[in-house]
Amino acid sequence: MDRKQDASKDLLSEVTILIENNKILELRELLEEYHIIDIFDIMENLEENDKIKLFEVLPLDMAASILEESDVEFFSNILSKLDTEHKKNILELMSLDDMADILSQLEEDEREDIMELLSQKDADDVKELLIYEEESTGGIMTTGYVQINEYMTVKEAISHMREYAEDAETIYYVYVVDNEERLVGVLSLRELIVARESNIVKDLMSENIISVFVDEDREEAVRLVSKYNLIAIPVIDREHKLKGIITVDDIIDVMEEEATEDMYKFAGTSEQERDIAQNINKTPTEQIFSSVRARIPWLIITLLAGLLSSAILSNLDFIMNPKYASLVFFIPVVLGMGGNIGTQSSALAVMSLSNKDLDFNNVIREAIVGIITGIICSLIVSIIVFIFIKDINIVLVVTVSLFINMIVGAMIGGFMPILFKKLDADPSIISAPVIATVLDITGITIYLVTTTIILSKIA
């Protein structure tokens, strides 16, 4: 157990004792010394009644922050145990984009009950956020930002910021709009503070704005924030009116979600299986059936394709000849190496696609990689096969088949994600089982053709 786990265990023990002895003041003072994530971690390990008691003694800002980090089940359960006034005070301090994410997962009636507790302005902002698709930039943006007019003086701009900064997610960037609310510039807080009070914002701002449209895929925001090392990125509509901003913490969340989603797709399953597995209230039956439901489509596809490989292999007449029966021993080697390099190429292609840094030249690069690695592996396998079999014909068949299959495997692995992207499909759905099956069929075909050509000429 590491130091972090030891500290968490000690905190949990101390909090439990304080709750049991009803030492509310000491409990509050203790919690104020810890990060909200540490408090959230121990809350999940408390009994239900103790969890509510702990939450009720938290300062309002800490309680709001914990709800922002929670899932919909925790959020709904906690709020249902609080009185109306307490709920209002906490919800008022929550980030509206985090609240919208949670409310989108609630039932209609429960969502309406929460909305009624919000101020009219916050309710309107949340309703606007709920309009956007979850996978769009609008779905992850926040309306907690500070904007200033281009014709303000620095003194007016700073005064304006002081008035609205408390509700902003970040104030490191100051967004400048014209009289039509269109985004026309941006400047840093430092630039604003060091400027003379009489300067006009329009003269100070940068017009080179990195922004995303509100209906774009959220991965575009991830790409731009990563590329330009931004702390936040503005979100605009098609008329270039400022609608919100996306902060780096939301970008990190998206990166984690997208990476997890791609990983599950690439493994031939789905996020539903993960969600069930992570649900603390899951039953063994639910977990088993969610796994079966997520995996069986891909497994059926690979099963049918595997039967096709067997049908191709059944035409390899030379294996029936006792002289060449040893050819069958090397089928796993030839197929395995082609599958390995194909999966590597495909995985790298999918990762490159997320950065928009991929074209058909990638297939050529992968072919070159396949040639170089194929030569190395073919030389190694030829020596080993000759040592054990001592039949130059078998050595030639296995070596040539392996070499060709590694080149073709690398090219297929690099090409398939590009093809799916061109078809406006998600490249990550090219799961490992599907790629492996495609390469198995290709490998068997190459082995069959190579064997037929080489041995028929010898015969």
Tab-separated table of C-alpha atoms in Angstrom:
chain	number	residue	atom	x	y	z
A	1	MET	CA	0.000	0.000	0.000
A	2	ASP	CA	1.477	3.368	-1.021
A	3	ARG	CA	1.504	6.586	1.008
A	4	LYS	CA	-1.596	7.925	-0.775
A	5	GLN	CA	-3.595	4.849	0.183
A	6	ASP	CA	-2.297	4.988	3.758
A	7	ALA	CA	-3.320	8.642	4.054
A	8	SER	CA	-6.760	7.902	2.612
A	9	LYS	CA	-7.243	5.029	5.032
A	10	ASP	CA	-6.191	7.191	7.993
A	11	LEU	CA	-8.532	9.989	6.907
A	12	LEU	CA	-11.421	7.564	6.548
A	13	SER	CA	-10.787	6.202	10.038
A	14	GLU	CA	-10.541	9.685	11.544
A	15	VAL	CA	-13.702	10.908	9.803
A	16	THR	CA	-15.647	7.836	10.914
A	17	ILE	CA	-14.656	8.389	14.551
A	18	LEU	CA	-15.619	12.067	14.434
A	19	ILE	CA	-19.002	11.278	12.911
A	20	GLU	CA	-19.715	8.555	15.462
A	21	ASN	CA	-18.907	10.991	18.279
A	22	ASN	CA	-20.901	13.779	16.616
A	23	LYS	CA	-17.920	16.159	16.663
A	24	ILE	CA	-19.187	18.322	13.829
A	25	LEU	CA	-16.892	21.329	14.336
A	26	GLU	CA	-13.748	19.165	14.448
A	27	LEU	CA	-14.960	17.270	11.382
A	28	ARG	CA	-15.475	20.467	9.407
A	29	GLU	CA	-12.039	21.796	10.361
A	30	LEU	CA	-10.444	18.497	9.358
A	31	LEU	CA	-12.132	18.362	5.957
A	32	GLU	CA	-11.087	21.913	5.093
A	33	GLU	CA	-7.452	20.737	5.144
A	34	TYR	CA	-7.999	18.157	2.391
A	35	HIS	CA	-8.543	18.283	-1.348
A	36	ILE	CA	-12.092	17.604	-2.525
A	37	ILE	CA	-10.958	14.512	-4.437
A	38	ASP	CA	-9.604	12.979	-1.211
A	39	ILE	CA	-12.911	13.737	0.506
A	40	PHE	CA	-14.871	12.302	-2.418
A	41	ASP	CA	-12.794	9.106	-2.256
A	42	ILE	CA	-13.554	8.477	1.397
A	43	MET	CA	-17.247	9.372	0.993
A	44	GLU	CA	-17.652	6.437	-1.376
A	45	ASN	CA	-16.447	4.139	1.411
A	46	LEU	CA	-18.757	5.467	4.122
A	47	GLU	CA	-22.082	4.028	5.179
A	48	GLU	CA	-25.058	5.821	3.660
A	49	ASN	CA	-26.011	7.760	6.809
A	50	ASP	CA	-22.416	8.771	7.512
A	51	LYS	CA	-22.004	9.886	3.908
A	52	ILE	CA	-24.944	12.286	4.246
A	53	LYS	CA	-23.715	13.592	7.601
A	54	LEU	CA	-20.278	14.313	6.178
A	55	PHE	CA	-21.706	16.060	3.128
A	56	GLU	CA	-23.968	18.263	5.237
A	57	VAL	CA	-21.062	19.681	7.249
A	58	LEU	CA	-18.962	20.525	4.185
A	59	PRO	CA	-18.565	24.196	3.223
A	60	LEU	CA	-20.893	24.982	0.330
A	61	ASP	CA	-18.110	25.499	-2.220
A	62	MET	CA	-16.544	22.127	-1.362
A	63	ALA	CA	-19.918	20.402	-1.535
A	64	ALA	CA	-20.526	21.921	-4.975
A	65	SER	CA	-17.082	20.826	-6.183
A	66	ILE	CA	-17.684	17.258	-5.020
A	67	LEU	CA	-20.990	17.108	-6.885
A	68	GLU	CA	-19.172	18.335	-10.004
A	69	GLU	CA	-16.831	15.350	-9.745
A	70	SER	CA	-19.557	12.819	-8.974
A	71	ASP	CA	-21.554	10.528	-11.227
A	72	VAL	CA	-25.285	10.865	-11.726
A	73	GLU	CA	-26.135	8.221	-9.126
A	74	PHE	CA	-24.130	9.930	-6.367
A	75	PHE	CA	-25.489	13.345	-7.365
A	76	SER	CA	-29.112	12.243	-7.310
A	77	ASN	CA	-28.776	10.278	-4.076
A	78	ILE	CA	-27.082	13.083	-2.133
A	79	LEU	CA	-29.466	15.829	-3.241
A	80	SER	CA	-32.490	13.708	-2.390
A	81	LYS	CA	-31.382	13.700	1.273
A	82	LEU	CA	-30.866	17.471	1.615
A	83	ASP	CA	-33.418	20.155	2.442
A	84	THR	CA	-34.483	22.523	-0.320
A	85	GLU	CA	-32.566	25.585	0.853
A	86	HIS	CA	-29.333	23.631	1.243
A	87	LYS	CA	-29.729	22.202	-2.252
A	88	LYS	CA	-30.295	25.663	-3.741
A	89	ASN	CA	-27.177	27.071	-2.091
A	90	ILE	CA	-24.997	24.223	-3.372
A	91	LEU	CA	-26.410	24.202	-6.897
A	92	GLU	CA	-25.833	27.937	-7.143
A	93	LEU	CA	-22.081	27.337	-6.773
A	94	MET	CA	-21.817	24.452	-9.220
A	95	SER	CA	-20.213	24.829	-12.623
A	96	LEU	CA	-23.064	24.970	-15.123
A	97	ASP	CA	-21.376	22.741	-17.694
A	98	ASP	CA	-20.774	20.009	-15.108
A	99	MET	CA	-24.355	20.367	-13.919
A	100	ALA	CA	-25.657	20.093	-17.475
A	101	ASP	CA	-23.620	16.915	-18.031
A	102	ILE	CA	-25.229	15.324	-14.989
A	103	LEU	CA	-28.758	16.602	-15.672
A	104	SER	CA	-28.649	15.185	-19.202
A	105	GLN	CA	-28.482	11.710	-17.646
A	106	LEU	CA	-31.438	12.195	-15.278
A	107	GLU	CA	-35.057	11.321	-15.947
A	108	GLU	CA	-37.203	14.180	-17.233
A	109	ASP	CA	-39.146	14.750	-13.998
A	110	GLU	CA	-36.039	14.647	-11.808
A	111	ARG	CA	-34.249	17.046	-14.144
A	112	GLU	CA	-37.152	19.501	-13.970
A	113	ASP	CA	-37.130	19.350	-10.157
A	114	ILE	CA	-33.467	20.349	-10.127
A	115	MET	CA	-33.998	23.109	-12.696
A	116	GLU	CA	-36.681	24.684	-10.527
A	117	LEU	CA	-34.098	25.194	-7.778
A	118	LEU	CA	-31.850	27.275	-10.046
A	119	SER	CA	-32.013	30.999	-10.656
A	120	GLN	CA	-33.674	32.005	-13.920
A	121	LYS	CA	-30.339	32.939	-15.511
A	122	ASP	CA	-28.635	29.675	-14.499
A	123	ALA	CA	-31.656	27.656	-15.619
A	124	ASP	CA	-31.600	29.347	-19.031
A	125	ASP	CA	-27.854	28.712	-19.384
A	126	VAL	CA	-28.241	25.037	-18.431
A	127	LYS	CA	-31.130	24.596	-20.869
A	128	GLU	CA	-28.956	26.027	-23.630
A	129	LEU	CA	-26.132	23.637	-22.759
A	130	LEU	CA	-28.538	20.684	-22.776
A	131	ILE	CA	-29.460	21.432	-26.397
A	132	TYR	CA	-26.060	20.444	-27.736
A	133	GLU	CA	-24.982	16.919	-28.582
A	134	GLU	CA	-22.804	15.265	-25.963
A	135	GLU	CA	-20.023	14.648	-28.519
A	136	SER	CA	-19.990	18.272	-29.733
A	137	THR	CA	-17.957	21.181	-28.427
A	138	GLY	CA	-21.199	22.775	-27.248
A	139	GLY	CA	-21.805	19.719	-25.101
A	140	ILE	CA	-18.646	20.299	-23.049
A	141	MET	CA	-18.405	24.091	-23.028
A	142	THR	CA	-19.174	26.311	-20.064
A	143	THR	CA	-20.879	29.697	-20.051
A	144	GLY	CA	-18.719	30.778	-17.107
A	145	TYR	CA	-16.375	33.192	-18.835
A	146	VAL	CA	-15.628	36.904	-18.923
A	147	GLN	CA	-16.070	38.929	-22.090
A	148	ILE	CA	-15.377	42.592	-22.645
A	149	ASN	CA	-16.276	44.999	-25.422
A	150	GLU	CA	-13.573	46.023	-27.860
A	151	TYR	CA	-14.244	49.726	-27.261
A	152	MET	CA	-13.776	49.595	-23.476
A	153	THR	CA	-10.787	51.272	-21.911
A	154	VAL	CA	-8.453	49.105	-19.840
A	155	LYS	CA	-9.836	50.707	-16.683
A	156	GLU	CA	-13.420	49.853	-17.693
A	157	ALA	CA	-12.404	46.327	-18.681
A	158	ILE	CA	-10.711	45.616	-15.341
A	159	SER	CA	-13.701	46.998	-13.464
A	160	HIS	CA	-15.987	44.794	-15.554
A	161	MET	CA	-13.845	41.750	-14.830
A	162	ARG	CA	-13.927	42.366	-11.095
A	163	GLU	CA	-17.697	42.334	-11.255
A	164	TYR	CA	-18.013	39.065	-13.204
A	165	ALA	CA	-14.791	37.145	-12.467
A	166	GLU	CA	-16.255	35.284	-9.490
A	167	ASP	CA	-18.583	33.295	-11.757
A	168	ALA	CA	-15.956	32.586	-14.404
A	169	GLU	CA	-14.236	29.219	-14.876
A	170	THR	CA	-11.003	30.969	-15.789
A	171	ILE	CA	-9.872	34.571	-16.275
A	172	TYR	CA	-6.407	33.945	-17.729
A	173	TYR	CA	-7.833	34.725	-21.162
A	174	VAL	CA	-10.082	37.721	-21.711
A	175	TYR	CA	-12.375	37.420	-24.720
A	176	VAL	CA	-13.218	40.547	-26.694
A	177	VAL	CA	-16.513	40.968	-28.553
A	178	ASP	CA	-17.985	43.662	-30.753
A	179	ASN	CA	-21.373	45.307	-30.304
A	180	GLU	CA	-23.031	42.305	-31.999
A	181	GLU	CA	-21.497	39.847	-29.473
A	182	ARG	CA	-19.175	38.482	-32.168
A	183	LEU	CA	-15.766	37.279	-31.005
A	184	VAL	CA	-13.192	39.659	-32.464
A	185	GLY	CA	-10.135	39.262	-30.269
A	186	VAL	CA	-8.444	37.859	-27.214
A	187	LEU	CA	-5.838	39.070	-24.747
A	188	SER	CA	-4.253	37.685	-21.635
A	189	LEU	CA	-4.958	38.939	-18.153
A	190	ARG	CA	-1.307	39.964	-17.888
A	191	GLU	CA	-1.564	42.144	-20.994
A	192	LEU	CA	-4.639	43.835	-19.571
A	193	ILE	CA	-3.123	44.509	-16.146
A	194	VAL	CA	0.166	45.976	-17.370
A	195	ALA	CA	-1.497	48.250	-19.949
A	196	ARG	CA	-2.284	51.904	-19.270
A	197	GLU	CA	-5.770	52.533	-17.958
A	198	SER	CA	-6.592	54.852	-20.843
A	199	ASN	CA	-5.694	52.336	-23.564
A	200	ILE	CA	-8.517	50.924	-25.673
A	201	VAL	CA	-8.954	47.149	-25.613
A	202	LYS	CA	-9.204	47.021	-29.411
A	203	ASP	CA	-5.633	48.341	-29.672
A	204	LEU	CA	-4.287	45.697	-27.287
A	205	MET	CA	-6.116	42.554	-28.320
A	206	SER	CA	-4.842	39.855	-30.656
A	207	GLU	CA	-7.096	39.155	-33.620
A	208	ASN	CA	-5.416	35.789	-34.247
A	209	ILE	CA	-8.071	33.762	-32.425
A	210	ILE	CA	-7.985	29.973	-32.005
A	211	SER	CA	-11.622	28.897	-31.636
A	212	VAL	CA	-14.059	26.081	-32.402
A	213	PHE	CA	-17.631	26.099	-33.666
A	214	VAL	CA	-20.322	25.073	-31.235
A	215	ASP	CA	-21.479	22.169	-33.433
A	216	GLU	CA	-18.011	20.734	-34.156
A	217	ASP	CA	-16.855	17.397	-32.783
A	218	ARG	CA	-15.263	17.833	-29.369
A	219	GLU	CA	-12.122	16.066	-30.619
A	220	GLU	CA	-11.371	19.200	-32.657
A	221	ALA	CA	-11.199	21.182	-29.413
A	222	VAL	CA	-8.865	18.560	-27.962
A	223	ARG	CA	-6.613	18.785	-31.017
A	224	LEU	CA	-6.395	22.597	-30.943
A	225	VAL	CA	-5.826	22.864	-27.185
A	226	SER	CA	-3.079	20.232	-27.413
A	227	LYS	CA	-1.492	21.830	-30.477
A	228	TYR	CA	-1.418	25.403	-29.164
A	229	ASN	CA	-0.989	24.603	-25.427
A	230	LEU	CA	-4.094	26.573	-24.473
A	231	ILE	CA	-5.660	26.823	-21.029
A	232	ALA	CA	-9.073	27.427	-22.591
A	233	ILE	CA	-10.574	27.755	-26.051
A	234	PRO	CA	-13.587	29.900	-27.046
A	235	VAL	CA	-16.659	28.343	-28.660
A	236	ILE	CA	-18.548	30.315	-31.308
A	237	ASP	CA	-21.626	29.764	-33.447
A	238	ARG	CA	-21.652	30.004	-37.235
A	239	GLU	CA	-22.205	33.756	-36.984
A	240	HIS	CA	-19.035	33.980	-34.853
A	241	LYS	CA	-20.959	34.975	-31.731
A	242	LEU	CA	-19.277	33.855	-28.526
A	243	LYS	CA	-21.299	31.031	-26.876
A	244	GLY	CA	-18.905	29.706	-24.242
A	245	ILE	CA	-15.435	28.377	-23.528
A	246	ILE	CA	-13.899	24.954	-23.021
A	247	THR	CA	-11.307	24.789	-20.248
A	248	VAL	CA	-8.332	22.462	-20.118
A	249	ASP	CA	-9.817	20.324	-17.323
A	250	ASP	CA	-12.753	19.487	-19.595
A	251	ILE	CA	-10.303	18.754	-22.412
A	252	ILE	CA	-8.480	16.267	-20.178
A	253	ASP	CA	-11.795	14.591	-19.334
A	254	VAL	CA	-12.624	14.289	-23.035
A	255	MET	CA	-9.185	12.870	-23.819
A	256	GLU	CA	-9.654	10.235	-21.134
A	257	GLU	CA	-13.162	9.366	-22.323
A	258	GLU	CA	-12.137	9.179	-25.981
A	259	ALA	CA	-9.074	7.069	-25.185
A	260	THR	CA	-11.166	4.681	-23.103
A	261	GLU	CA	-13.854	4.497	-25.763
A	262	ASP	CA	-11.292	3.754	-28.474
A	263	MET	CA	-9.611	1.148	-26.301
A	264	TYR	CA	-12.876	-0.722	-25.728
A	265	LYS	CA	-13.814	-0.542	-29.396
A	266	PHE	CA	-10.364	-1.699	-30.430
A	267	ALA	CA	-10.634	-4.645	-28.042
A	268	GLY	CA	-13.887	-5.688	-29.687
A	269	THR	CA	-16.224	-4.724	-26.854
A	270	SER	CA	-17.974	-1.539	-25.711
A	271	GLU	CA	-18.041	1.051	-22.948
A	272	GLN	CA	-21.275	-0.463	-21.698
A	273	GLU	CA	-19.298	-3.418	-20.390
A	274	ARG	CA	-16.953	-1.047	-18.564
A	275	ASP	CA	-19.843	0.979	-17.131
A	276	ILE	CA	-21.482	-2.145	-15.740
A	277	ALA	CA	-18.162	-3.418	-14.372
A	278	GLN	CA	-17.533	-0.109	-12.542
A	279	ASN	CA	-21.065	0.130	-11.146
A	280	ILE	CA	-20.814	-0.569	-7.434
A	281	ASN	CA	-24.417	-1.837	-7.412
A	282	LYS	CA	-23.942	-4.323	-10.258
A	283	THR	CA	-25.007	-7.943	-9.909
A	284	PRO	CA	-22.974	-10.882	-11.289
A	285	THR	CA	-25.788	-11.600	-13.747
A	286	GLU	CA	-25.766	-8.014	-15.077
A	287	GLN	CA	-22.006	-8.083	-15.537
A	288	ILE	CA	-22.049	-11.451	-17.336
A	289	PHE	CA	-24.837	-10.495	-19.736
A	290	SER	CA	-23.358	-7.042	-20.459
A	291	SER	CA	-20.050	-8.709	-21.368
A	292	VAL	CA	-21.762	-11.255	-23.605
A	293	ARG	CA	-23.892	-8.602	-25.314
A	294	ALA	CA	-20.862	-6.347	-25.957
A	295	ARG	CA	-18.532	-9.061	-27.251
A	296	ILE	CA	-20.697	-11.519	-29.161
A	297	PRO	CA	-21.173	-9.462	-32.386
A	298	TRP	CA	-17.433	-9.216	-32.991
A	299	LEU	CA	-16.856	-12.828	-32.001
A	300	ILE	CA	-19.494	-14.073	-34.456
A	301	ILE	CA	-17.904	-12.006	-37.224
A	302	THR	CA	-14.463	-13.430	-36.453
A	303	LEU	CA	-15.880	-16.958	-36.190
A	304	LEU	CA	-17.421	-16.781	-39.671
A	305	ALA	CA	-14.260	-15.253	-41.079
A	306	GLY	CA	-12.219	-17.957	-39.364
A	307	LEU	CA	-14.292	-20.608	-41.107
A	308	LEU	CA	-13.470	-18.870	-44.382
A	309	SER	CA	-9.777	-19.172	-43.502
A	310	SER	CA	-10.264	-22.879	-42.880
A	311	ALA	CA	-11.980	-23.269	-46.252
A	312	ILE	CA	-9.017	-21.593	-47.961
A	313	LEU	CA	-6.565	-23.768	-46.026
A	314	SER	CA	-8.411	-26.935	-47.054
A	315	ASN	CA	-7.280	-26.243	-50.637
A	316	LEU	CA	-3.616	-26.505	-49.682
A	317	ASP	CA	-3.158	-29.890	-51.400
A	318	PHE	CA	0.574	-30.055	-50.813
A	319	ILE	CA	0.003	-30.568	-47.081
A	320	MET	CA	-1.591	-33.921	-47.921
A	321	ASN	CA	1.782	-34.998	-49.308
A	322	PRO	CA	3.782	-36.517	-46.410
A	323	LYS	CA	6.921	-34.925	-47.831
A	324	TYR	CA	5.537	-31.427	-47.189
A	325	ALA	CA	3.383	-32.144	-44.119
A	326	SER	CA	5.711	-29.995	-41.991
A	327	LEU	CA	4.337	-26.920	-43.793
A	328	VAL	CA	1.368	-26.946	-41.444
A	329	PHE	CA	3.690	-26.384	-38.445
A	330	PHE	CA	4.583	-22.899	-39.635
A	331	ILE	CA	1.094	-21.577	-40.350
A	332	PRO	CA	0.788	-20.002	-36.846
A	333	VAL	CA	4.145	-18.254	-37.315
A	334	VAL	CA	3.251	-16.758	-40.692
A	335	LEU	CA	-0.240	-15.686	-39.580
A	336	GLY	CA	0.910	-14.455	-36.185
A	337	MET	CA	3.644	-12.164	-37.516
A	338	GLY	CA	1.344	-10.656	-40.132
A	339	GLY	CA	-1.330	-10.108	-37.478
A	340	ASN	CA	1.128	-8.571	-35.025
A	341	ILE	CA	2.545	-5.971	-37.395
A	342	GLY	CA	-0.926	-5.253	-38.799
A	343	THR	CA	-2.349	-4.554	-35.347
A	344	GLN	CA	0.643	-2.322	-34.517
A	345	SER	CA	0.184	-0.336	-37.739
A	346	SER	CA	-3.545	0.031	-37.183
A	347	ALA	CA	-3.158	1.174	-33.581
A	348	LEU	CA	-0.601	3.810	-34.584
A	349	ALA	CA	-2.813	4.943	-37.463
A	350	VAL	CA	-5.827	5.426	-35.170
A	351	MET	CA	-3.716	7.479	-32.743
A	352	SER	CA	-2.328	9.592	-35.601
A	353	LEU	CA	-5.830	10.197	-36.939
A	354	SER	CA	-6.825	11.785	-33.634
A	355	ASN	CA	-4.207	14.454	-34.393
A	356	LYS	CA	-5.311	14.821	-38.037
A	357	ASP	CA	-1.782	13.825	-38.998
A	358	LEU	CA	-2.395	10.965	-41.427
A	359	ASP	CA	-2.774	10.397	-45.149
A	360	PHE	CA	-2.103	7.660	-47.686
A	361	ASN	CA	1.636	8.276	-47.364
A	362	ASN	CA	1.248	6.441	-44.067
A	363	VAL	CA	0.498	3.242	-45.993
A	364	ILE	CA	3.775	3.637	-47.900
A	365	ARG	CA	5.662	4.239	-44.664
A	366	GLU	CA	4.113	1.142	-43.116
A	367	ALA	CA	5.015	-0.868	-46.235
A	368	ILE	CA	8.655	0.198	-45.832
A	369	VAL	CA	8.520	-0.760	-42.155
A	370	GLY	CA	7.024	-4.111	-43.215
A	371	ILE	CA	9.836	-4.669	-45.729
A	372	ILE	CA	12.612	-3.933	-43.226
A	373	THR	CA	11.094	-5.927	-40.367
A	374	GLY	CA	10.071	-8.652	-42.826
A	375	ILE	CA	13.656	-9.077	-44.028
A	376	ILE	CA	14.962	-9.321	-40.471
A	377	CYS	CA	12.290	-11.784	-39.311
A	378	SER	CA	12.510	-13.837	-42.513
A	379	LEU	CA	16.268	-14.276	-42.123
A	380	ILE	CA	15.825	-15.394	-38.529
A	381	VAL	CA	13.031	-17.850	-39.352
A	382	SER	CA	14.875	-19.249	-42.387
A	383	ILE	CA	17.882	-20.173	-40.240
A	384	ILE	CA	15.728	-21.766	-37.538
A	385	VAL	CA	13.552	-23.692	-40.019
A	386	PHE	CA	16.597	-25.011	-41.890
A	387	ILE	CA	18.215	-26.190	-38.639
A	388	PHE	CA	15.165	-28.268	-37.701
A	389	ILE	CA	13.667	-29.275	-41.084
A	390	LYS	CA	16.735	-29.271	-43.387
A	391	ASP	CA	14.495	-28.978	-46.441
A	392	ILE	CA	15.326	-25.966	-48.581
A	393	ASN	CA	11.881	-26.090	-50.229
A	394	ILE	CA	10.080	-25.753	-46.890
A	395	VAL	CA	12.501	-23.006	-45.866
A	396	LEU	CA	11.779	-21.115	-49.076
A	397	VAL	CA	7.980	-21.372	-48.703
A	398	VAL	CA	7.950	-20.249	-45.049
A	399	THR	CA	10.474	-17.446	-45.570
A	400	VAL	CA	8.784	-15.949	-48.641
A	401	SER	CA	5.298	-16.291	-47.104
A	402	LEU	CA	6.401	-14.610	-43.886
A	403	PHE	CA	8.109	-11.765	-45.758
A	404	ILE	CA	5.118	-11.047	-48.012
A	405	ASN	CA	2.603	-11.395	-45.163
A	406	MET	CA	4.431	-8.879	-42.960
A	407	ILE	CA	4.478	-6.300	-45.749
A	408	VAL	CA	0.805	-6.841	-46.606
A	409	GLY	CA	-0.157	-6.913	-42.906
A	410	ALA	CA	1.563	-3.583	-42.242
A	411	MET	CA	-0.120	-1.989	-45.251
A	412	ILE	CA	-3.590	-3.296	-44.364
A	413	GLY	CA	-3.184	-2.171	-40.745
A	414	GLY	CA	-2.176	1.308	-41.882
A	415	PHE	CA	-4.814	1.540	-44.617
A	416	MET	CA	-8.011	0.437	-42.845
A	417	PRO	CA	-8.229	3.374	-40.385
A	418	ILE	CA	-7.727	5.817	-43.284
A	419	LEU	CA	-10.452	4.073	-45.280
A	420	PHE	CA	-12.906	4.290	-42.385
A	421	LYS	CA	-12.041	7.946	-41.862
A	422	LYS	CA	-12.669	8.692	-45.544
A	423	LEU	CA	-16.055	6.978	-45.204
A	424	ASP	CA	-16.852	9.246	-42.194
A	425	ALA	CA	-16.842	6.226	-39.890
A	426	ASP	CA	-15.066	5.962	-36.542
A	427	PRO	CA	-11.641	4.344	-37.219
A	428	SER	CA	-11.558	2.898	-33.705
A	429	ILE	CA	-14.377	0.468	-34.570
A	430	ILE	CA	-11.771	-1.501	-36.509
A	431	SER	CA	-11.387	-3.650	-33.430
A	432	ALA	CA	-8.449	-5.978	-32.827
A	433	PRO	CA	-10.545	-9.139	-33.475
A	434	VAL	CA	-11.648	-7.810	-36.884
A	435	ILE	CA	-8.137	-6.804	-37.925
A	436	ALA	CA	-6.772	-10.137	-36.725
A	437	THR	CA	-9.383	-12.016	-38.763
A	438	VAL	CA	-8.791	-9.989	-41.925
A	439	LEU	CA	-5.074	-10.595	-41.608
A	440	ASP	CA	-5.648	-14.302	-40.934
A	441	ILE	CA	-7.581	-14.620	-44.194
A	442	THR	CA	-4.920	-12.623	-46.016
A	443	GLY	CA	-2.136	-14.669	-44.448
A	444	ILE	CA	-3.747	-18.001	-45.312
A	445	THR	CA	-4.259	-16.845	-48.895
A	446	ILE	CA	-0.644	-15.690	-49.184
A	447	TYR	CA	0.574	-18.986	-47.699
A	448	LEU	CA	-1.607	-20.976	-50.101
A	449	VAL	CA	-0.531	-19.019	-53.180
A	450	THR	CA	3.161	-18.990	-52.231
A	451	THR	CA	3.169	-22.721	-51.477
A	452	THR	CA	1.365	-23.533	-54.714
A	453	ILE	CA	3.689	-21.409	-56.856
A	454	ILE	CA	6.984	-22.524	-55.282
A	455	LEU	CA	6.254	-26.232	-54.832
A	456	SER	CA	4.523	-26.649	-58.176
A	457	LYS	CA	7.623	-25.300	-59.907
A	458	ILE	CA	9.827	-27.624	-57.877
A	459	ALA	CA	7.583	-30.600	-58.541
